[in-house]
Coordinates of C-alpha atoms in Angstrom, one line a residue:
X1 CA -16.7 84.0 -90.6
X2 CA -20.4 84.3 -91.0
X3 CA -21.5 81.9 -88.2
X4 CA -21.1 78.4 -86.9
X5 CA -23.3 75.3 -86.5
X6 CA -23.0 72.2 -84.3
X7 CA -21.0 69.3 -85.8
X8 CA -20.7 65.8 -84.5
X9 CA -17.4 65.8 -82.5
X10 CA -17.1 62.0 -83.2
X11 CA -17.2 62.4 -86.9
X12 CA -13.8 61.8 -88.6
X13 CA -14.8 64.0 -91.5
X14 CA -13.5 63.0 -95.0
X15 CA -16.0 64.5 -97.4
X16 CA -18.6 67.3 -97.4
X17 CA -21.2 68.2 -100.0
X18 CA -24.3 70.5 -99.9
X19 CA -27.2 70.2 -102.3
X20 CA -30.9 71.2 -102.1
X21 CA -30.7 72.0 -98.4
X22 CA -29.1 68.6 -97.5
X23 CA -25.6 68.3 -96.2
X24 CA -23.8 65.1 -97.1
X25 CA -20.9 64.0 -94.9
X26 CA -18.5 61.0 -95.4
X27 CA -16.5 59.8 -92.4
X28 CA -13.5 57.6 -92.1
X29 CA -11.7 55.0 -90.0
X30 CA -12.0 51.3 -90.5
X31 CA -15.1 50.0 -88.7
X32 CA -16.4 53.5 -88.1
X33 CA -16.8 54.9 -91.7
X34 CA -20.2 56.2 -92.7
X35 CA -22.1 58.4 -95.0
X36 CA -24.7 60.8 -93.5
X37 CA -27.3 63.2 -94.9
X38 CA -29.5 65.8 -93.3
X39 CA -30.0 69.5 -92.5
X40 CA -26.7 71.3 -91.7
X41 CA -26.1 71.5 -88.0
X42 CA -28.7 68.8 -87.1
X43 CA -28.5 65.1 -86.7
X44 CA -28.5 63.1 -89.9
X45 CA -31.9 61.9 -91.2
X46 CA -30.4 59.0 -93.2
X47 CA -27.1 57.2 -92.9
X48 CA -25.2 54.2 -94.2
X49 CA -22.3 52.4 -92.6
X50 CA -19.3 51.1 -94.5
X51 CA -18.2 47.6 -93.4
X52 CA -14.6 46.9 -92.6
X53 CA -12.1 47.0 -94.1
X54 CA -13.5 50.0 -96.1
X55 CA -12.2 53.4 -95.0
X56 CA -14.6 56.2 -96.2
X57 CA -13.2 59.2 -98.0
X58 CA -14.4 62.0 -100.4
X59 CA -17.9 62.3 -101.8
X60 CA -19.7 64.1 -104.6
X61 CA -23.0 64.3 -106.3
X62 CA -23.6 64.1 -110.1
X63 CA -27.2 64.0 -111.2
X64 CA -28.9 61.1 -109.6
X65 CA -25.6 59.6 -108.5
X66 CA -23.6 60.0 -105.3
X67 CA -20.0 58.8 -105.5
X68 CA -18.0 57.9 -102.4
X69 CA -14.3 57.1 -102.4
X70 CA -12.4 54.7 -100.1
X71 CA -8.8 55.4 -99.0
X72 CA -6.7 52.4 -99.8
X73 CA -9.4 49.9 -100.9
X74 CA -9.4 51.0 -104.5
X75 CA -13.2 51.1 -104.6
X76 CA -15.6 53.9 -105.5
X77 CA -19.2 53.3 -104.4
X78 CA -22.1 54.7 -106.4
X79 CA -25.1 55.4 -104.1
X80 CA -28.7 56.6 -104.3
X81 CA -28.4 60.3 -103.1
X82 CA -31.8 60.1 -101.3
X83 CA -31.6 56.7 -99.5
X84 CA -27.8 56.4 -99.6
X85 CA -28.4 52.8 -100.7
X86 CA -25.4 51.2 -102.5
X87 CA -25.9 50.6 -106.2
X88 CA -22.5 49.4 -107.4
X89 CA -18.8 49.4 -106.8
X90 CA -16.1 50.5 -109.3
X91 CA -12.4 49.8 -109.0
X92 CA -9.6 52.4 -109.4
X93 CA -5.9 52.5 -109.0
X94 CA -4.1 54.3 -106.2
X95 CA -5.5 56.0 -103.1
X96 CA -8.8 57.9 -102.8
X97 CA -8.8 61.2 -100.9
X98 CA -11.1 64.0 -102.2
X99 CA -13.7 64.1 -104.9
X100 CA -15.9 66.8 -106.5
X101 CA -18.0 67.5 -109.6
X102 CA -17.0 70.2 -112.0
X103 CA -19.3 71.7 -114.7
X104 CA -18.3 74.0 -117.5
X105 CA -20.7 74.8 -120.4
X106 CA -22.1 71.5 -121.6
X107 CA -19.3 69.4 -120.1
X108 CA -19.3 67.7 -116.7
X109 CA -16.6 65.7 -115.0
X110 CA -15.3 64.5 -111.6
X111 CA -12.1 65.7 -110.1
X112 CA -10.3 63.3 -107.7
X113 CA -7.3 63.7 -105.4
X114 CA -5.0 61.0 -104.1
X115 CA -2.7 62.8 -101.7
X116 CA -0.1 63.6 -104.4
X117 CA 0.1 66.7 -106.6
X118 CA -2.1 65.0 -109.2
X119 CA -5.8 65.7 -109.8
X120 CA -7.4 63.0 -111.9
X121 CA -10.5 63.7 -114.1
X122 CA -13.1 61.0 -114.2
X123 CA -16.3 60.3 -116.2
X124 CA -19.3 60.9 -113.8
X125 CA -21.2 57.9 -115.2
X126 CA -18.5 55.2 -115.5
X127 CA -15.8 56.6 -113.1
X128 CA -13.2 55.9 -115.8
X129 CA -10.1 58.2 -115.7
X130 CA -10.2 60.6 -118.6
X131 CA -7.1 62.8 -117.9
X132 CA -5.8 65.0 -115.2
X133 CA -3.5 67.9 -114.2
X134 CA -0.5 68.3 -111.9
X135 CA -0.9 71.1 -109.3
X136 CA 1.8 73.7 -108.9
X137 CA 2.4 76.7 -106.7
X138 CA 5.2 79.0 -107.9
X139 CA 6.5 76.2 -110.0
X140 CA 6.6 73.7 -107.1
X141 CA 4.5 70.6 -106.7
X142 CA 1.6 71.1 -104.3
X143 CA 1.0 67.7 -102.6
X144 CA -1.3 66.4 -99.8
X145 CA -4.3 67.7 -101.6
X146 CA -7.2 66.2 -99.7
X147 CA -11.0 67.0 -99.6
X148 CA -12.1 68.9 -102.6
X149 CA -14.9 71.3 -103.6
X150 CA -15.7 72.2 -107.2
X151 CA -17.2 75.7 -106.7
X152 CA -19.6 77.6 -108.9
X153 CA -16.7 80.1 -109.7
X154 CA -15.1 77.3 -111.7
X155 CA -12.2 76.8 -109.3
X156 CA -11.4 73.7 -107.3
X157 CA -10.8 74.3 -103.6
X158 CA -8.6 71.7 -101.8
X159 CA -7.8 71.2 -98.1
X160 CA -4.1 70.7 -97.7
X161 CA -3.8 67.7 -95.3
X162 CA -2.2 68.3 -92.0
X163 CA -2.6 72.1 -92.2
X164 CA -5.2 74.9 -91.8
X165 CA -4.8 75.9 -95.4
X166 CA -7.2 75.6 -98.3
X167 CA -5.8 76.3 -101.8
X168 CA -7.8 77.5 -104.8
X169 CA -6.8 75.7 -108.0
X170 CA -7.3 76.7 -111.7
X171 CA -8.1 73.2 -112.9
X172 CA -7.3 74.1 -116.5
X173 CA -3.6 74.7 -115.7
X174 CA -3.1 73.2 -112.3
X175 CA -2.0 76.6 -110.9
X176 CA -2.7 77.5 -107.3
X177 CA -4.2 81.0 -107.6
X178 CA -4.9 81.6 -103.8
X179 CA -4.1 80.2 -100.4
X180 CA -6.8 80.5 -97.7
X181 CA -5.9 80.6 -94.0
X182 CA -8.5 78.8 -92.0
X183 CA -6.7 78.9 -88.7
X184 CA -8.2 80.4 -85.6
X185 CA -11.8 79.1 -86.1
X186 CA -11.7 76.8 -83.1
X187 CA -11.1 77.8 -79.5
X188 CA -8.0 76.5 -77.8
X189 CA -10.0 73.9 -75.8
X190 CA -11.8 72.8 -79.0
X191 CA -8.5 72.5 -80.8
X192 CA -7.1 70.1 -78.3
X193 CA -9.8 67.6 -78.9
X194 CA -9.9 68.0 -82.7
X195 CA -7.9 66.8 -85.6
X196 CA -7.1 68.3 -89.0
X197 CA -9.2 70.7 -91.1
X198 CA -10.9 68.5 -93.7
X199 CA -14.3 69.4 -95.1
X200 CA -15.4 72.1 -97.5
X201 CA -18.8 72.6 -99.2
X202 CA -20.0 75.5 -101.3
X203 CA -23.4 76.9 -100.2
X204 CA -25.5 77.1 -103.4
X205 CA -26.6 80.6 -104.5
X206 CA -24.0 82.4 -102.3
X207 CA -20.3 83.0 -102.2
X208 CA -20.2 81.2 -98.8
X209 CA -18.7 77.8 -97.9
X210 CA -19.2 75.4 -95.0
X211 CA -16.0 74.1 -93.6
X212 CA -15.2 71.7 -90.7
X213 CA -12.6 69.1 -89.8
X214 CA -12.0 65.7 -88.3
X215 CA -13.6 65.5 -84.8
X216 CA -14.5 69.2 -84.8
X217 CA -17.4 70.2 -82.6
X218 CA -18.5 73.0 -84.9
X219 CA -18.9 73.7 -88.6
X220 CA -18.3 77.2 -89.9
X221 CA -20.0 79.3 -92.6
X222 CA -17.3 81.5 -94.2
X223 CA -16.6 83.7 -97.1
X224 CA -13.1 83.8 -98.6
X225 CA -11.9 87.4 -98.8
X226 CA -8.5 89.0 -99.6
X227 CA -6.2 89.5 -96.6

């Protein structure tokens, strides 16, 4: 752990993204879902509420677009990343959990999780499904893949819902190449008032990540190192 920052203990964190000094955070729960943006560790400078019955989920940025998933509503919302103003809604099948943008050479695509072992690839402009991969660890299906981060190292990092584990995935093969233990960050008293780990954002230009969780009072800057 490299340090910690304050985090809104009322934020039911569903998605986290860091770009150009701005931290974007999507929160969930019907009637309480929102999207927020501002400096890390400080109150948001701009925010947008999601009306019921929408339940906010994962987010990512792609060029001049910010995409936000909803859980069981089957709707992806495209927003202006500066004002967070809604531009349009696109429908998709199944549940929406995590979302990130992956870039390789001249190609760019979105990676989406739905709580199963499947990661779906989507076009960053149309949100149309273009393929996908099933995630495996030691030959066994890895399910409950939640909030995602497509990191500069080319791997996808995924929170495993209900645990303090983050897995590193080779998105070309679907193979889990590492398991990261994120337990022990909160104190015992902080843990009692908090929910699951769910939020991971790469810090550009470094090998560090910001991680937090639902109703966590702090956000942590960490580096993933061998045990």
